Amino acid sequence: MLLGPIKALYNMKFYLESLGKSAWRAFFFVVYISVITVVLTSLFSVIFMGPTISQTVDTMIDYLPEMEITNGKIKVNNNQPLTISPETLGGYNIVFDTGRTEPVYPTEMRTSGTLLLISADKVYFSLQDRFQESQIPADINANIDRETLNASKEPVANMAMGVILAFMLLAQIFRIPFMLLLAFVVVLVLGRTMRVPTKSGDNFKIACYIQAPALLIYLISYFTPIPGFLVGFAYLAVFVIYGQIIFNAKRLQDLPEEPEQSLPQNTENNEEQSSSD
């Protein structure tokens, strides 16, 4: 199990042996590689993104206006909508628009390059393909002045890091069923197309174990700026390629062994009789 994700990248014998084991073992393999994914991405985020997040929060708070929250409603004295564009945000904006009543959509925030949008009672977050909407609790009452803002830099940075890690965990939890379903459908179609007799349990096991090469695609996409649609095509290509290879290996394994060819037993007797004549 420990070296399973590595073997699943190149060793077809690993897949053939795994088909003879239980479906629960295959499912726990998926859980195992998902834990690896969360650990690796979390370590990367803390080590490499942590300082950047801390610096970004410091700069953001320096730009934030003083505000008053009464019964979960935000009031800002500045003219609105107020757009803040710190250089550390890399072109993203923070928008205060407490007079807005209509809902905010992800496409609108992506188009305008808005990272955070604060309305009267909601906070919207959008980064790449991630979108989150949070309702401000109605029992919150606070007066946020400049001194309060400066004192909150470190707690806000820690909270932002925690939110990112929690979001990554939730994203992985929702990602597992979708990836399993996609892989299962691909494997099922391949099995029918290639006419390889397999049971549903075997298809499920294959769908579980080919999540390992898909994990490699996920990590590459996490650490590099690859467009989302290309990542989707890469997942599909990995499932198709590995599925075909596994089915071909299984077909060869299931072929009956050819009987050994032997000479007729009376050959020697015939030769002796001919020589005596």
Coordinates of C-alpha atoms in Angstrom, one line a residue:
M1 CA 0.0 0.0 0.0
L2 CA 2.8 2.5 0.9
L3 CA 4.5 2.2 -2.5
G4 CA 1.2 1.6 -4.4
P5 CA 0.9 5.1 -5.8
I6 CA 4.4 4.8 -7.4
K7 CA 3.8 1.3 -8.7
A8 CA 0.5 2.4 -10.2
L9 CA 2.4 4.8 -12.5
Y10 CA 4.4 2.1 -14.4
N11 CA 3.7 -1.4 -13.1
M12 CA 0.9 -3.3 -14.9
K13 CA 1.5 -6.3 -12.6
F14 CA 0.4 -4.1 -9.7
Y15 CA -3.0 -3.6 -11.4
L16 CA -3.4 -7.3 -12.3
E17 CA -2.6 -8.4 -8.7
S18 CA -4.9 -5.7 -7.3
L19 CA -7.9 -7.0 -9.3
G20 CA -7.7 -10.1 -7.2
K21 CA -8.1 -8.2 -4.0
S22 CA -11.2 -6.7 -2.3
A23 CA -13.0 -3.6 -3.5
W24 CA -12.6 -2.1 0.0
R25 CA -8.9 -2.3 -0.4
A26 CA -9.2 -0.4 -3.7
F27 CA -11.4 2.3 -2.0
F28 CA -8.9 2.7 0.9
F29 CA -6.2 3.1 -1.8
V30 CA -8.1 6.2 -3.0
V31 CA -8.4 7.5 0.5
Y32 CA -4.7 7.0 1.0
I33 CA -3.6 8.9 -2.1
S34 CA -6.1 11.7 -1.3
V35 CA -4.4 12.1 2.1
I36 CA -1.1 12.3 0.3
T37 CA -2.6 15.0 -1.9
V38 CA -3.8 17.1 1.0
V39 CA -0.6 16.8 2.9
L40 CA 1.6 17.8 -0.1
T41 CA -0.5 20.7 -1.1
S42 CA -0.9 21.9 2.5
L43 CA 2.9 21.8 3.1
F44 CA 3.4 23.7 -0.2
S45 CA 0.8 26.3 0.8
V46 CA 2.3 26.8 4.3
I47 CA 5.9 26.9 3.2
F48 CA 5.7 28.9 0.0
M49 CA 2.3 30.7 0.2
G50 CA 2.4 31.6 3.9
P51 CA 4.8 34.5 3.7
T52 CA 3.0 35.8 0.6
I53 CA -0.4 35.6 2.3
S54 CA 1.0 37.4 5.4
Q55 CA 2.4 40.2 3.3
T56 CA -0.7 40.5 1.2
V57 CA -2.9 40.7 4.3
D58 CA -0.7 43.5 5.7
T59 CA -1.0 45.5 2.5
M60 CA -4.7 44.8 2.2
I61 CA -5.4 46.0 5.8
D62 CA -3.4 49.1 5.2
Y63 CA -5.7 49.9 2.3
L64 CA -9.0 49.0 4.0
P65 CA -11.3 51.8 5.2
E66 CA -12.7 52.1 8.6
M67 CA -16.1 50.5 8.9
E68 CA -19.0 49.8 11.3
I69 CA -20.9 46.5 11.5
T70 CA -24.3 46.7 13.1
N71 CA -26.5 43.6 13.3
G72 CA -24.5 41.9 10.5
K73 CA -24.7 45.0 8.2
I74 CA -21.5 46.7 7.1
K75 CA -21.4 50.5 6.8
V76 CA -18.5 52.3 5.2
N77 CA -18.2 56.1 5.2
N78 CA -16.2 56.3 2.0
N79 CA -17.9 56.9 -1.3
Q80 CA -18.9 53.6 -2.9
P81 CA -18.3 51.4 -4.7
L82 CA -14.8 51.6 -3.4
T83 CA -12.1 49.6 -5.3
I84 CA -8.8 48.8 -3.7
S85 CA -5.9 47.5 -5.9
P86 CA -2.8 46.8 -3.9
E87 CA 0.3 45.9 -6.0
T88 CA 0.8 42.7 -3.9
L89 CA -2.5 41.3 -5.1
G90 CA -1.0 40.9 -8.6
G91 CA -3.8 42.8 -10.4
Y92 CA -6.7 41.6 -8.3
N93 CA -9.1 44.1 -6.6
I94 CA -11.0 44.4 -3.4
V95 CA -14.4 46.1 -3.8
F96 CA -16.6 47.6 -1.1
D97 CA -20.1 48.1 -2.4
T98 CA -22.4 48.0 0.7
G99 CA -25.3 49.6 -1.3
R100 CA -25.5 46.6 -3.6
T101 CA -28.6 44.5 -3.4
E102 CA -28.4 42.1 -6.4
P103 CA -26.3 38.9 -6.1
V104 CA -22.7 38.6 -7.2
Y105 CA -21.8 35.9 -9.7
P106 CA -18.4 34.2 -10.2
T107 CA -18.1 35.2 -13.8
E108 CA -18.5 38.9 -12.9
M109 CA -15.7 38.7 -10.3
R110 CA -13.4 36.8 -12.7
T111 CA -14.0 39.3 -15.5
S112 CA -13.3 42.3 -13.3
G113 CA -10.4 40.7 -11.5
T114 CA -12.1 41.0 -8.1
L115 CA -10.6 38.9 -5.3
L116 CA -13.0 40.1 -2.6
L117 CA -16.3 41.9 -2.8
I118 CA -18.0 43.1 0.4
S119 CA -21.6 44.0 0.2
A120 CA -23.9 45.1 3.0
D121 CA -24.2 41.7 4.6
K122 CA -22.1 39.3 2.5
V123 CA -18.4 38.7 1.6
Y124 CA -17.6 37.1 -1.8
F125 CA -14.3 35.5 -2.6
S126 CA -13.1 34.5 -6.1
L127 CA -9.7 33.1 -7.1
Q128 CA -9.2 31.3 -10.4
D129 CA -11.9 28.6 -10.4
R130 CA -12.7 29.0 -6.7
F131 CA -15.7 31.0 -5.6
Q132 CA -17.1 31.3 -2.1
E133 CA -20.0 33.3 -0.7
S134 CA -20.2 34.0 3.1
Q135 CA -23.1 35.6 5.0
I136 CA -22.1 37.9 7.8
P137 CA -23.8 36.7 11.0
A138 CA -26.6 39.0 12.1
D139 CA -25.4 39.1 15.7
I140 CA -22.1 40.8 14.9
N141 CA -21.6 44.3 16.0
A142 CA -18.3 46.0 15.8
N143 CA -16.6 49.4 15.1
I144 CA -13.4 48.8 13.1
D145 CA -11.1 51.7 13.3
R146 CA -7.5 52.0 12.1
E147 CA -6.0 50.8 15.4
T148 CA -8.2 47.7 15.3
L149 CA -7.2 47.0 11.7
N150 CA -3.5 47.2 12.4
A151 CA -3.9 44.9 15.4
S152 CA -5.7 42.3 13.4
K153 CA -3.1 41.7 10.7
E154 CA -1.6 38.5 12.2
P155 CA -4.9 36.9 13.2
V156 CA -6.3 37.6 9.7
A157 CA -3.3 36.1 8.0
N158 CA -3.6 33.0 10.1
M159 CA -7.3 32.8 9.4
A160 CA -6.7 33.3 5.7
M161 CA -4.2 30.4 5.7
G162 CA -6.7 28.3 7.6
V163 CA -9.5 29.1 5.2
I164 CA -7.3 28.1 2.2
L165 CA -6.3 24.8 3.9
A166 CA -9.9 24.0 4.8
F167 CA -11.0 24.9 1.2
M168 CA -8.4 22.5 -0.2
L169 CA -9.6 19.7 2.1
L170 CA -13.2 20.3 1.1
A171 CA -12.2 20.5 -2.6
Q172 CA -10.5 17.1 -2.3
I173 CA -13.5 15.5 -0.5
F174 CA -15.8 16.7 -3.4
R175 CA -13.2 15.8 -6.0
I176 CA -13.0 12.1 -5.0
P177 CA -16.5 11.0 -6.0
F178 CA -16.4 12.9 -9.3
M179 CA -13.1 11.5 -10.3
L180 CA -14.2 7.9 -9.4
L181 CA -17.4 8.3 -11.4
L182 CA -15.5 9.6 -14.4
A183 CA -12.9 6.9 -14.3
F184 CA -15.6 4.2 -13.8
V185 CA -17.5 5.4 -16.8
V186 CA -14.3 5.5 -19.0
V187 CA -13.3 2.0 -17.8
L188 CA -16.8 0.6 -18.4
V189 CA -16.9 2.0 -22.0
L190 CA -13.4 0.7 -22.7
G191 CA -14.3 -2.7 -21.5
R192 CA -17.3 -2.9 -23.7
T193 CA -15.4 -1.5 -26.7
M194 CA -12.4 -3.8 -26.3
R195 CA -14.7 -6.7 -25.5
V196 CA -12.8 -7.6 -22.4
P197 CA -15.2 -9.5 -20.0
T198 CA -15.0 -7.8 -16.6
K199 CA -17.3 -7.5 -13.6
S200 CA -18.5 -4.3 -12.2
G201 CA -16.3 -4.9 -9.2
D202 CA -13.3 -5.1 -11.4
N203 CA -14.2 -1.9 -13.2
F204 CA -14.5 -0.2 -9.8
K205 CA -11.1 -1.4 -8.7
I206 CA -9.5 -0.2 -11.9
A207 CA -11.2 3.1 -11.5
C208 CA -9.8 3.4 -8.0
Y209 CA -6.2 2.4 -8.8
I210 CA -5.9 4.7 -11.9
Q211 CA -6.5 7.6 -9.6
A212 CA -2.8 7.5 -8.8
P213 CA -1.7 8.8 -12.3
A214 CA -4.6 11.2 -12.1
L215 CA -3.1 12.4 -8.8
L216 CA 0.1 13.3 -10.6
I217 CA -1.8 15.4 -13.0
Y218 CA -3.6 17.1 -10.1
L219 CA -0.2 18.0 -8.4
I220 CA 1.3 19.3 -11.6
S221 CA -1.8 21.5 -12.2
Y222 CA -1.6 22.7 -8.6
F223 CA 2.0 23.8 -8.8
T224 CA 1.9 25.2 -12.3
P225 CA -0.6 27.6 -14.0
I226 CA -2.3 25.1 -16.3
P227 CA -5.8 26.1 -17.6
G228 CA -8.6 24.1 -16.1
F229 CA -10.0 22.7 -19.4
L230 CA -6.5 21.3 -20.2
V231 CA -6.4 19.6 -16.8
G232 CA -9.8 18.0 -17.6
F233 CA -8.6 16.7 -20.9
A234 CA -5.4 15.3 -19.2
Y235 CA -7.5 13.4 -16.7
L236 CA -9.6 11.9 -19.5
A237 CA -6.5 11.0 -21.5
V238 CA -4.9 9.3 -18.5
F239 CA -8.0 7.2 -17.8
V240 CA -8.2 6.1 -21.4
I241 CA -4.5 5.3 -21.8
Y242 CA -4.2 3.4 -18.5
G243 CA -7.5 1.6 -19.0
Q244 CA -6.5 0.3 -22.4
I245 CA -3.1 -0.9 -21.1
I246 CA -4.7 -2.7 -18.2
F247 CA -7.4 -4.4 -20.3
N248 CA -4.7 -5.5 -22.8
A249 CA -2.6 -6.9 -19.9
K250 CA -5.7 -8.6 -18.5
R251 CA -6.6 -10.1 -21.9
L252 CA -3.2 -11.6 -22.2
Q253 CA -3.3 -13.0 -18.7
D254 CA -6.7 -14.6 -19.3
L255 CA -5.6 -16.4 -22.5
P256 CA -5.5 -20.2 -22.1
E257 CA -2.0 -21.7 -22.2
E258 CA -1.2 -23.5 -25.4
P259 CA -0.6 -27.3 -24.9
E260 CA 3.0 -28.4 -25.3
Q261 CA 3.6 -30.1 -28.7
S262 CA 5.0 -33.6 -28.5
L263 CA 6.0 -36.1 -31.1
P264 CA 3.9 -39.2 -31.6
Q265 CA 4.9 -42.0 -29.3
N266 CA 5.2 -44.6 -32.1
T267 CA 7.8 -42.6 -34.1
E268 CA 10.7 -44.5 -32.6
N269 CA 9.1 -47.9 -33.1
N270 CA 8.5 -47.0 -36.8
E271 CA 12.1 -46.0 -37.2
E272 CA 13.4 -49.3 -35.6
Q273 CA 11.0 -51.3 -37.8
S274 CA 12.2 -49.6 -41.0
S275 CA 15.9 -50.1 -40.1
S276 CA 15.4 -53.8 -39.4
D277 CA 13.8 -54.2 -42.8

